[in-house]
Amino acid sequence: MTRFASFAELRAACLDLPGGFPDAEADVARREARLTKPPGSLGRLEEAVAWLGLWQGLSPPRLDNVEILVFAGNHGVTAQGVSAYPAEVTAQMVANFAVGGAAINQLARVASAELRVIALDLDRPTADFTREPAMHELDFLEAVAAGYDALSPEVDLVVLGEMGIGNTTAAAAVSAALFGGGGARFAGLGTGIDDQGLKRKRRAIDQALAQHSNALGDPLRIAAALGGRELAAILGAALAARHAHIPVLLDGFVSTAAVAPLKKLRADALDHALAGHRSAEAGHRLLLEELGLHPLLDLGMRLGEGSGATVAVLVLRAALACHTGMATFAEAHVSDKDA
Amino acid sequence: MTRFASFAELRAACLDLPGGFPDAEADVARREARLTKPPGSLGRLEEAVAWLGLWQGLSPPRLDNVEILVFAGNHGVTAQGVSAYPAEVTAQMVANFAVGGAAINQLARVASAELRVIALDLDRPTADFTREPAMHELDFLEAVAAGYDALSPEVDLVVLGEMGIGNTTAAAAVSAALFGGGGARFAGLGTGIDDQGLKRKRRAIDQALAQHSNALGDPLRIAAALGGRELAAILGAALAARHAHIPVLLDGFVSTAAVAPLKKLRADALDHALAGHRSAEAGHRLLLEELGLHPLLDLGMRLGEGSGATVAVLVLRAALACHTGMATFAEAHVSDKDA
């Protein structure tokens, strides 16, 4: 069982990160160049395979075991009327995941990925962060450790998703705290609030930023004060993945906001992560730009649950199939460009 | 065996098109609204399922039999030095398709789609259209009919792809003839020509537009004079799909340019077609805008062979799996927004 005893100890783990395996990446590129297609003509499919090789240290890379981790949490800030759905929907959706009725269950099946759902103290919502920190230090560190330990160390790729009524408010608050701009910049319609709800959401974020102004200099304190347990767990899982040489596919706004503090701590901390999908949730585009992430897909989805990233798993499977299955120019007796 | 005896007879077939099935589309929308997710939160996945229902006339729609048709042709305009690869690569790649070594073979397998390759008189390239029409009327109509008959009438979805050294020049010429702008507007790097090659390509297109100025008022004469056999066959297959109530996924620049004349003949002629992927080939973005098509994917691919659209098949499979497999709010005992 992983245990981070303090912000300082977690910060140390976030700063001490292994790099990738450039030899494997170069090996992938060498094979890619010999395949029967004009160089670069598979675009992001080629880039994705090279990225898998770099972070797995394997040529060819593997996608035999793909895991989707969906962390669920509840949020005290829902007291401010920031969501279109009641807070009990978080637990109801976790039950729906368990019986296979949600979107992510269907997508996991199509992507041949293993879905695991980790509910984090749903009966104990975080505090309303307009008034006090969402989590105190030890509560936050416990959620980070839960995410860290949830990752199966033998998987080839992990998708990090979430479920939590109210959590786009937390994601917007974390994003604004890290990158500036206040509630107006990152708050969006979430699951579908109306104009009044959006005003309440923006106000709640601005109140929270004022309330926790003394935490804003520290990315981990921001995550504790303004985030949520499922966001903390995603941060922990992304960190564990880096230490275990496992590439990560991020999902939407919440999933991305959850890992954003890592990038603030160390500029290359998210190099093992790819953005699977650009959410229709307004703040996501801005946050991706701040992080320099270029999502594979842009399908107007805004569901969370790891759904967008799991569709992106299909693209990675297509990419890997081309890389491993195609003939070389020599094998196929096709004239190369320079021949 | 379909036979179009004249431009006039083909034009009549292009103008006499069945519509979709709005009842099936409405039925799909009714089920979609009851599924355990915020309304619209699956974005283009929801739209795609509704579109399949509309054109198949089925609720739920089906993707049991997906066919990829790849038409191959050779082009006399290669004499103008417009391609980075020699013309014999077309036949070599057709042989590569036959033994399963190309990208599209791997993608078809991942997408559980049936690949069929139809080579059109590869030993008899079209004429160099800088000097005479690529095809005369009957030659063109024969290629259209070959495409029309290639479509299996029982499939649920068809992907229209192509292979043909020199065919981005033909696609650019057809696009410029239909939408204006000359060689500079639609010519791109194709499989990877250099700057000198791009100049030759632009010049060839401008010469062709001048040479065939008397054909420019008629979309079908444009397709004959400036297109190619594989483009004509794609036009025929897209027309057959409309008559047989089969939705179409278009691939890249050449696939899209091939069907563009249909849209010029009748504004709603491509409503049963979705653009699968926006090619990195420069002209494709412009052409999609001219046609009002919004591609599902934008992965920087520029290979042809139906490859981009076949990756998009995966998105449609994901979409349909959500639509058919998800629980409703009532089934899952999840509180709805308005509850």
XYZ file of C-alpha atoms in Angstrom:
678
model
C 0.000 0.000 0.000
C 1.374 3.335 -1.066
C 1.241 6.093 1.510
C 2.183 9.723 1.028
C 2.669 11.183 4.495
C 2.701 14.853 3.513
C 2.443 17.292 0.617
C 6.253 17.387 0.708
C 6.583 13.638 0.295
C 4.116 13.580 -2.606
C 5.874 16.538 -4.201
C 9.145 14.613 -4.070
C 7.504 11.659 -5.854
C 6.145 14.053 -8.496
C 9.582 15.537 -9.127
C 11.489 12.254 -9.328
C 10.221 10.831 -12.631
C 11.769 8.332 -15.030
C 12.084 9.283 -18.698
C 11.058 7.230 -21.715
C 13.028 4.773 -23.850
C 14.339 6.606 -26.933
C 15.935 3.414 -28.271
C 12.546 1.726 -28.525
C 11.102 4.861 -30.109
C 13.888 4.906 -32.708
C 13.342 1.230 -33.421
C 9.646 1.884 -34.052
C 10.551 4.734 -36.410
C 12.961 2.507 -38.346
C 10.290 -0.105 -38.978
C 7.695 2.579 -39.795
C 9.919 3.998 -42.539
C 10.057 0.661 -44.353
C 6.280 0.072 -44.520
C 4.374 0.293 -47.824
C 3.138 3.870 -47.596
C 4.548 7.321 -48.213
C 6.557 8.484 -45.165
C 4.314 10.126 -42.580
C 1.120 9.323 -44.467
C -0.517 7.704 -41.437
C -0.130 10.985 -39.551
C -1.058 10.778 -35.898
C -1.316 6.992 -36.110
C 2.422 6.837 -36.687
C 3.099 9.370 -33.940
C 0.949 7.414 -31.497
C 2.819 4.158 -32.097
C 6.163 5.924 -31.607
C 4.828 7.424 -28.386
C 3.697 4.013 -27.123
C 7.134 2.615 -27.899
C 8.885 5.488 -26.144
C 6.962 5.074 -22.907
C 6.571 1.284 -22.876
C 10.169 0.715 -23.945
C 8.927 -1.883 -26.414
C 9.287 -2.224 -30.184
C 6.764 -3.063 -31.368
C 4.619 -1.620 -28.590
C 1.794 -3.678 -27.103
C -1.892 -3.103 -26.397
C -2.724 -6.551 -25.070
C -3.944 -5.270 -21.722
C -5.711 -1.916 -21.709
C -7.273 -0.777 -18.473
C -9.877 1.919 -17.915
C -9.889 3.310 -14.389
C -12.976 5.323 -13.516
C -12.771 7.073 -10.151
C -15.950 8.407 -8.570
C -16.322 11.059 -5.900
C -18.871 13.428 -4.418
C -18.531 17.168 -3.976
C -19.692 19.484 -1.227
C -19.825 22.370 -3.670
C -23.034 20.916 -5.117
C -24.664 22.782 -2.190
C -24.108 25.919 -4.285
C -26.475 24.676 -7.019
C -23.761 24.154 -9.610
C -25.053 20.964 -11.247
C -28.094 20.002 -13.296
C -28.309 16.597 -11.591
C -28.720 15.701 -7.903
C -25.626 14.426 -6.066
C -27.106 10.939 -5.581
C -26.595 10.350 -9.320
C -22.893 9.671 -8.655
C -23.703 6.521 -6.658
C -26.514 5.580 -9.054
C -24.122 5.756 -11.990
C -21.541 3.676 -10.113
C -24.274 1.046 -9.729
C -25.031 1.431 -13.444
C -21.338 0.836 -14.247
C -21.470 -2.324 -12.115
C -24.347 -3.794 -14.119
C -22.952 -2.700 -17.491
C -25.557 -0.083 -18.388
C -23.432 3.013 -18.929
C -21.755 4.343 -22.066
C -18.312 3.393 -20.777
C -19.356 -0.253 -20.418
C -20.245 -0.424 -24.109
C -17.138 1.489 -25.175
C -14.856 -0.689 -23.031
C -16.262 -3.764 -24.765
C -15.740 -2.296 -28.252
C -12.181 -1.305 -27.295
C -11.441 -4.691 -25.665
C -10.439 -2.869 -22.506
C -10.881 -3.824 -18.875
C -13.102 -1.393 -16.946
C -12.515 -0.908 -13.229
C -14.557 1.541 -11.197
C -13.240 2.846 -7.875
C -15.766 4.723 -5.760
C -14.109 7.011 -3.217
C -16.160 7.604 -0.067
C -19.298 8.605 -1.936
C -21.206 8.915 1.331
C -18.640 11.429 2.546
C -18.556 14.306 0.021
C -15.619 16.678 0.043
C -16.231 19.943 1.871
C -17.906 22.864 0.085
C -14.778 24.604 -1.143
C -16.422 28.008 -1.224
C -16.047 27.843 2.578
C -13.206 25.478 3.460
C -10.688 23.298 1.619
C -12.381 20.461 -0.294
C -9.905 18.111 1.391
C -7.378 18.563 4.139
C -3.856 17.316 3.555
C -4.233 13.738 4.771
C -7.642 13.220 3.161
C -6.203 14.415 -0.154
C -3.079 12.258 0.149
C -5.215 9.211 0.904
C -7.187 9.728 -2.319
C -3.950 10.202 -4.286
C -2.614 6.945 -2.837
C -5.870 5.138 -3.682
C -5.378 6.153 -7.305
C -1.707 5.278 -7.205
C -2.497 1.771 -5.979
C -5.479 1.268 -8.305
C -3.244 1.022 -11.364
C -2.388 -2.551 -12.292
C 1.379 -2.424 -12.888
C 1.304 -4.919 -15.776
C -1.085 -3.098 -18.142
C 0.061 -1.698 -21.508
C -2.061 1.461 -21.426
C -4.378 3.076 -18.917
C -7.381 5.342 -19.535
C -8.153 7.715 -16.658
C -11.822 8.630 -16.312
C -14.190 9.862 -13.651
C -17.740 10.274 -12.436
C -18.838 12.859 -9.903
C -21.782 15.236 -9.838
C -20.291 18.705 -9.392
C -16.825 17.828 -10.609
C -16.662 20.146 -13.624
C -16.898 22.947 -11.027
C -13.904 21.452 -9.213
C -12.034 21.030 -12.523
C -12.724 24.646 -13.483
C -11.606 25.867 -10.055
C -8.357 23.876 -10.226
C -7.715 25.092 -13.789
C -8.334 28.727 -12.873
C -6.115 28.405 -9.813
C -3.278 26.945 -11.882
C -3.576 29.069 -15.012
C -5.526 32.170 -14.019
C -8.719 33.680 -15.319
C -11.253 33.024 -12.585
C -14.638 31.323 -12.789
C -15.597 32.979 -16.055
C -12.699 31.415 -17.919
C -13.079 27.708 -17.223
C -16.681 27.178 -16.069
C -18.968 25.577 -18.664
C -22.369 23.976 -18.818
C -21.233 20.648 -17.369
C -24.046 18.120 -17.601
C -26.346 20.872 -18.791
C -27.059 23.642 -16.292
C -28.989 26.720 -17.327
C -27.754 30.306 -17.392
C -28.564 30.882 -13.730
C -26.698 27.711 -12.827
C -23.695 28.852 -14.818
C -23.708 32.148 -12.936
C -23.778 30.258 -9.614
C -20.950 28.022 -10.822
C -18.764 30.971 -11.779
C -19.481 32.700 -8.519
C -18.657 29.571 -6.511
C -15.309 29.294 -8.281
C -14.460 32.944 -7.705
C -15.412 32.624 -4.038
C -13.224 29.549 -3.732
C -10.253 31.245 -5.383
C -10.559 34.122 -2.912
C -11.087 31.788 0.050
C -7.984 29.717 -0.734
C -5.703 32.459 -2.027
C -2.923 31.297 0.290
C -2.864 27.861 -1.416
C -2.559 29.163 -4.982
C 1.236 29.075 -5.076
C 1.360 25.291 -4.660
C -0.146 22.954 -7.280
C -0.742 20.162 -4.767
C -2.448 22.457 -2.270
C -4.618 23.712 -5.120
C -5.594 20.122 -5.924
C -6.485 19.508 -2.278
C -8.367 22.736 -1.657
C -10.277 22.979 -4.963
C -10.309 19.475 -6.420
C -12.041 16.314 -5.357
C -11.199 12.766 -4.381
C -11.614 11.373 -7.907
C -9.345 14.106 -9.261
C -6.747 13.338 -6.595
C -6.941 9.642 -7.452
C -6.432 10.376 -11.159
C -3.348 12.413 -10.264
C -2.089 9.464 -8.241
C -2.790 6.969 -11.017
C -1.028 9.145 -13.617
C 1.975 9.385 -11.318
C 1.990 5.624 -10.744
C 1.783 5.075 -14.497
C 4.861 7.217 -15.051
C 6.823 5.304 -12.434
C 5.651 1.983 -13.973
C 6.384 2.968 -17.635
C 2.711 2.810 -18.621
C 1.355 5.312 -21.165
C -1.785 7.201 -20.148
C -4.788 8.337 -22.156
C -6.507 11.307 -20.561
C -10.227 11.774 -21.047
C -12.095 15.069 -20.801
C -11.986 18.267 -18.786
C -12.026 16.692 -15.313
C -9.471 14.015 -16.150
C -7.157 16.644 -17.630
C -7.617 19.127 -14.788
C -6.827 16.340 -12.340
C -3.328 15.819 -13.765
C -2.607 19.481 -14.549
C -0.892 20.082 -11.163
C 1.756 17.510 -12.172
C 2.713 19.627 -15.170
C 3.007 22.712 -12.985
C 5.414 20.812 -10.722
C 7.564 19.517 -13.572
C 7.312 20.562 -17.220
C 7.720 17.053 -18.680
C 5.513 15.294 -16.121
C 2.743 14.600 -18.650
C 4.901 13.489 -21.550
C 3.710 9.900 -20.977
C 0.096 11.095 -21.338
C -1.891 11.733 -24.500
C -5.190 13.604 -24.589
C -7.709 11.171 -26.033
C -10.531 13.567 -26.845
C -11.315 17.271 -26.659
C -14.486 17.630 -24.649
C -17.283 19.952 -25.701
C -17.080 21.319 -22.141
C -15.833 24.840 -22.752
C -12.911 24.850 -20.326
C -11.263 21.791 -21.812
C -9.993 23.466 -24.968
C -8.358 26.208 -22.923
C -6.859 23.766 -20.466
C -5.445 21.577 -23.252
C -3.864 24.672 -24.775
C -2.345 25.652 -21.441
C -0.892 22.149 -21.128
C 0.267 21.922 -24.763
C -1.792 18.764 -25.323
C -3.252 17.970 -28.756
C -6.193 15.587 -28.458
C -6.549 12.699 -30.874
C -10.296 13.124 -31.232
C -12.795 15.966 -31.256
C -16.208 14.335 -31.359
C -18.211 16.804 -29.288
C -18.533 14.362 -26.394
C -18.888 15.704 -22.840
C -19.809 12.703 -20.738
C -16.703 11.858 -18.744
C -16.519 8.233 -17.522
C -13.362 7.851 -19.642
C -15.664 7.699 -22.673
C -13.791 9.974 -25.084
C -10.411 8.434 -24.294
C -11.818 4.943 -24.742
C -12.924 5.835 -28.263
C -9.341 7.013 -28.755
C -8.130 3.549 -27.707
C -9.685 2.362 -30.966
C -7.455 4.757 -32.879
C -4.396 3.418 -31.046
C -5.448 -0.143 -31.887
C -5.767 0.845 -35.549
C -2.352 2.501 -35.411
C -0.652 -0.496 -33.854
C -2.296 -2.911 -36.289
C -0.835 -0.926 -39.206
C 2.592 -0.819 -37.612
C 2.806 -4.518 -36.825
C 0.817 -5.944 -39.746
C 1.896 -3.996 -42.817
C 4.408 -5.329 -45.317
C 7.665 -3.505 -46.003
C 8.462 -2.168 -49.489
C 10.939 -5.018 -49.910
C 8.531 -7.735 -48.753
C 5.745 -6.486 -51.020
C 7.958 -5.711 -54.049
C 6.554 -2.183 -54.167
C 8.778 0.506 -55.696
C 9.832 3.015 -53.048
C 9.937 6.749 -53.693
C 13.704 6.847 -53.964
C 13.992 3.574 -55.883
C -25.217 -5.297 -65.144
C -25.882 -1.594 -64.931
C -25.272 0.393 -68.075
C -25.458 4.132 -68.504
C -25.732 4.800 -72.240
C -24.989 8.528 -72.155
C -24.165 11.473 -69.924
C -27.881 12.309 -70.115
C -28.953 8.910 -68.821
C -26.470 9.053 -65.933
C -27.561 12.598 -65.129
C -31.149 11.394 -64.870
C -30.091 8.690 -62.409
C -28.213 11.315 -60.387
C -31.256 13.563 -60.195
C -33.783 10.870 -59.273
C -32.752 10.056 -55.698
C -34.704 8.559 -52.820
C -34.734 10.392 -49.494
C -34.083 8.963 -46.042
C -36.444 7.537 -43.437
C -37.272 10.280 -40.911
C -39.458 7.867 -38.896
C -36.464 5.646 -38.171
C -34.363 8.704 -37.330
C -37.028 9.920 -34.892
C -37.220 6.478 -33.321
C -33.453 6.506 -32.767
C -33.714 9.958 -31.166
C -36.474 8.785 -28.828
C -34.374 5.908 -27.524
C -31.272 8.126 -27.294
C -33.104 10.573 -25.019
C -33.854 7.842 -22.458
C -30.275 6.558 -22.087
C -28.290 7.162 -18.883
C -26.347 10.257 -19.907
C -27.031 13.978 -20.176
C -28.833 14.755 -23.455
C -26.375 15.255 -26.299
C -23.361 14.301 -24.190
C -22.159 11.721 -26.708
C -21.931 14.471 -29.330
C -21.158 13.222 -32.796
C -21.630 9.627 -31.694
C -25.328 10.369 -31.193
C -25.550 12.259 -34.475
C -23.901 9.402 -36.333
C -26.370 6.829 -35.034
C -29.305 9.050 -36.002
C -27.774 9.460 -39.464
C -27.373 5.701 -39.870
C -31.008 5.240 -38.851
C -32.169 7.909 -41.272
C -30.475 6.375 -44.271
C -30.846 2.683 -43.408
C -34.455 3.111 -42.338
C -33.712 0.973 -39.287
C -34.037 1.623 -35.545
C -31.698 0.583 -34.137
C -29.384 0.858 -37.119
C -27.076 -2.012 -38.010
C -23.367 -2.375 -38.745
C -23.279 -6.141 -39.208
C -21.892 -5.946 -42.734
C -19.492 -3.126 -43.489
C -17.805 -3.116 -46.866
C -14.728 -1.212 -47.971
C -14.521 -0.728 -51.727
C -11.118 0.362 -52.983
C -11.045 1.268 -56.659
C -7.711 1.517 -58.446
C -6.882 3.342 -61.653
C -3.941 4.717 -63.610
C -3.549 8.224 -64.935
C -2.016 9.552 -68.116
C -1.264 12.849 -66.414
C 1.636 11.154 -64.607
C 3.526 11.910 -67.839
C 3.656 15.500 -66.580
C 5.804 14.499 -63.577
C 3.101 15.155 -60.980
C 3.781 12.242 -58.604
C 6.628 11.216 -56.316
C 6.120 7.536 -57.162
C 6.245 5.739 -60.522
C 2.916 4.706 -62.073
C 3.627 0.982 -61.664
C 3.122 1.412 -57.918
C -0.649 1.343 -58.490
C -0.545 -2.279 -59.654
C 2.081 -3.168 -57.061
C -0.145 -1.836 -54.300
C -3.147 -3.742 -55.692
C -1.006 -6.873 -55.376
C -0.095 -5.785 -51.843
C -3.816 -5.428 -51.014
C -4.371 -8.952 -52.325
C -1.815 -10.470 -49.964
C -2.862 -8.354 -46.988
C 0.233 -6.163 -46.666
C -1.213 -2.654 -46.923
C -2.507 -0.319 -44.219
C -6.099 -0.830 -45.330
C -5.825 -4.597 -44.793
C -4.901 -4.070 -41.143
C -7.532 -1.372 -40.642
C -10.253 -3.487 -42.257
C -9.473 -6.294 -39.820
C -9.582 -3.977 -36.798
C -12.887 -2.528 -38.049
C -14.352 -5.975 -38.846
C -15.042 -4.799 -42.366
C -14.881 -6.653 -45.659
C -12.272 -5.245 -48.055
C -12.827 -5.529 -51.792
C -10.388 -4.092 -54.303
C -11.490 -3.384 -57.856
C -8.699 -2.616 -60.318
C -9.917 -0.706 -63.357
C -7.899 -1.310 -66.516
C -4.561 -0.552 -64.875
C -2.717 -1.411 -68.078
C -4.761 1.200 -69.909
C -4.198 4.551 -68.133
C -6.595 7.399 -68.781
C -5.401 9.950 -71.319
C -3.126 12.805 -70.240
C -5.819 15.389 -69.541
C -3.527 18.304 -70.212
C -4.025 17.341 -73.901
C -7.307 15.441 -74.252
C -10.143 14.312 -71.992
C -8.990 11.725 -69.434
C -11.936 9.606 -70.582
C -14.392 9.877 -73.417
C -18.079 9.531 -72.628
C -18.455 5.752 -72.950
C -15.180 4.974 -71.197
C -16.271 7.187 -68.284
C -19.760 5.686 -68.140
C -18.301 2.193 -68.098
C -16.189 3.051 -65.038
C -19.209 4.623 -63.316
C -21.203 1.448 -63.984
C -18.359 -0.718 -62.668
C -18.543 1.203 -59.402
C -22.326 1.086 -59.358
C -22.290 -2.706 -59.712
C -19.418 -3.236 -57.268
C -21.569 -2.275 -54.292
C -23.102 -5.271 -52.559
C -26.738 -4.252 -52.107
C -27.114 -5.950 -48.696
C -24.343 -4.147 -46.776
C -25.100 -1.793 -43.881
C -22.388 0.760 -44.643
C -19.853 1.237 -47.399
C -16.443 2.926 -47.261
C -15.280 4.339 -50.599
C -11.526 4.395 -51.064
C -9.017 4.474 -53.892
C -5.476 3.853 -55.082
C -3.951 5.492 -58.139
C -0.591 7.143 -58.697
C -1.378 10.632 -59.977
C -4.905 10.782 -58.671
C -4.526 13.732 -56.306
C -3.807 15.719 -59.475
C -7.082 14.474 -60.949
C -8.913 15.238 -57.691
C -7.484 18.761 -57.598
C -8.424 19.337 -61.230
C -12.001 18.140 -60.681
C -12.287 20.273 -57.520
C -10.982 23.377 -59.262
C -13.299 22.792 -62.218
C -16.321 22.451 -59.922
C -15.531 25.167 -57.388
C -13.029 27.490 -59.046
C -9.565 28.601 -58.082
C -7.286 26.799 -60.505
C -4.317 24.565 -59.824
C -2.945 26.724 -57.030
C -6.044 26.273 -54.905
C -6.437 22.503 -54.693
C -3.051 20.985 -55.585
C -1.066 19.640 -52.644
C 1.947 17.450 -52.018
C 0.134 14.169 -52.667
C 2.378 11.256 -51.757
C 5.224 13.717 -51.240
C 6.406 15.600 -54.311
C 8.952 18.389 -53.989
C 8.461 22.062 -54.821
C 9.281 21.566 -58.499
C 6.793 18.719 -58.669
C 4.128 20.882 -57.063
C 4.743 23.554 -59.696
C 4.346 20.951 -62.452
C 1.176 19.696 -60.802
C -0.356 23.166 -60.631
C 0.607 23.886 -64.211
C -0.871 20.598 -65.410
C -4.164 21.435 -63.702
C -4.278 24.933 -65.156
C -3.492 23.566 -68.626
C -6.260 21.012 -68.233
C -8.798 23.607 -67.115
C -7.983 25.694 -70.194
C -8.003 22.670 -72.482
C -11.450 21.503 -71.309
C -13.101 24.883 -70.762
C -16.104 23.777 -72.800
C -16.808 20.942 -70.323
C -16.759 23.085 -67.186
C -20.489 23.775 -67.136
C -21.377 20.113 -66.660
C -20.287 18.216 -63.520
C -20.330 14.845 -65.282
C -18.270 16.090 -68.225
C -15.819 17.516 -65.698
C -15.565 14.097 -64.038
C -14.911 12.474 -67.412
C -12.429 15.018 -68.738
C -10.444 15.646 -65.539
C -11.080 12.660 -63.291
C -10.044 9.058 -63.519
C -11.579 5.622 -63.649
C -11.371 5.056 -59.887
C -13.004 8.432 -59.265
C -15.772 7.587 -61.742
C -16.314 4.233 -60.032
C -16.567 5.918 -56.624
C -19.202 8.258 -58.049
C -21.071 5.225 -59.341
C -20.825 3.378 -56.030
C -22.038 6.425 -54.064
C -25.000 6.702 -56.440
C -25.785 3.001 -56.100
C -25.590 3.322 -52.312
C -28.170 6.115 -52.366
C -30.537 4.066 -54.491
C -30.020 1.034 -52.200
C -30.434 2.994 -48.899
C -26.864 2.339 -47.814
C -24.970 5.041 -45.896
C -21.537 5.965 -47.254
C -18.320 6.916 -45.491
C -16.080 9.023 -47.692
C -12.329 8.824 -47.250
C -9.831 11.518 -48.229
C -9.355 14.110 -50.946
C -9.711 11.788 -53.946
C -12.734 9.951 -52.558
C -14.440 13.271 -51.797
C -13.562 14.867 -55.141
C -14.963 11.793 -56.872
C -18.457 12.338 -55.458
C -18.400 16.147 -55.581
C -20.049 16.257 -59.034
C -23.125 14.582 -57.527
C -23.569 17.497 -55.129
C -23.292 19.971 -57.993
C -26.069 18.104 -59.793
C -28.371 17.986 -56.780
C -27.819 19.796 -53.479
C -28.899 16.905 -51.239
C -27.156 14.170 -53.252
C -24.532 13.548 -50.580
C -26.788 13.612 -47.531
C -26.356 9.839 -47.216
C -22.565 10.333 -47.064
C -20.421 11.292 -44.097
C -16.808 12.422 -44.364
C -14.797 9.946 -42.317
C -11.525 11.842 -42.041
C -10.016 15.158 -43.069
C -6.894 14.399 -45.031
C -3.667 16.287 -44.496
C -3.678 16.779 -48.287
C -4.177 20.531 -48.557
C -7.103 20.551 -50.987
C -9.289 18.329 -48.863
C -10.118 20.926 -46.211
C -11.223 23.372 -48.900
C -13.236 20.768 -50.727
C -14.997 19.626 -47.547
C -15.899 23.245 -46.832
C -17.261 23.698 -50.351
C -19.381 20.588 -49.863
C -20.479 21.451 -46.310
C -19.079 18.182 -44.967
C -17.730 17.934 -41.404
C -15.326 15.022 -41.059
C -15.508 12.768 -38.015
C -11.738 12.501 -37.675
C -8.719 14.704 -38.257
C -5.693 12.500 -37.681
C -3.297 13.956 -40.232
C -3.536 10.882 -42.463
C -2.995 11.247 -46.221
C -2.766 7.711 -47.538
C -6.018 7.068 -49.352
C -6.976 3.372 -49.687
C -10.084 4.129 -47.596
C -7.792 4.240 -44.575
C -9.105 7.353 -42.820
C -12.733 6.378 -43.305
C -12.052 2.883 -42.005
C -10.698 4.338 -38.764
C -13.970 6.294 -38.658
C -15.872 2.994 -38.882
C -14.507 2.317 -35.406
C -16.168 5.504 -34.168
C -19.467 4.398 -35.701
C -19.142 1.006 -34.012
C -18.528 2.748 -30.688
C -21.551 4.981 -31.298
C -23.855 2.113 -32.145
C -22.667 0.059 -29.171
C -23.642 2.918 -26.836
C -27.010 3.344 -28.502
C -27.985 -0.310 -28.392
C -26.254 -1.379 -25.178
C -26.853 1.417 -22.673
C -29.512 1.244 -19.996
C -32.302 3.801 -19.850
C -32.733 6.036 -16.799
C -35.730 3.929 -15.783
C -33.955 0.586 -16.203
C -30.918 1.743 -14.215
C -32.865 3.653 -11.521
C -30.765 6.745 -12.198
C -32.363 10.112 -11.418
C -32.956 12.078 -14.599
C -32.296 15.790 -14.857
C -35.974 16.703 -14.740
C -36.899 14.105 -12.122
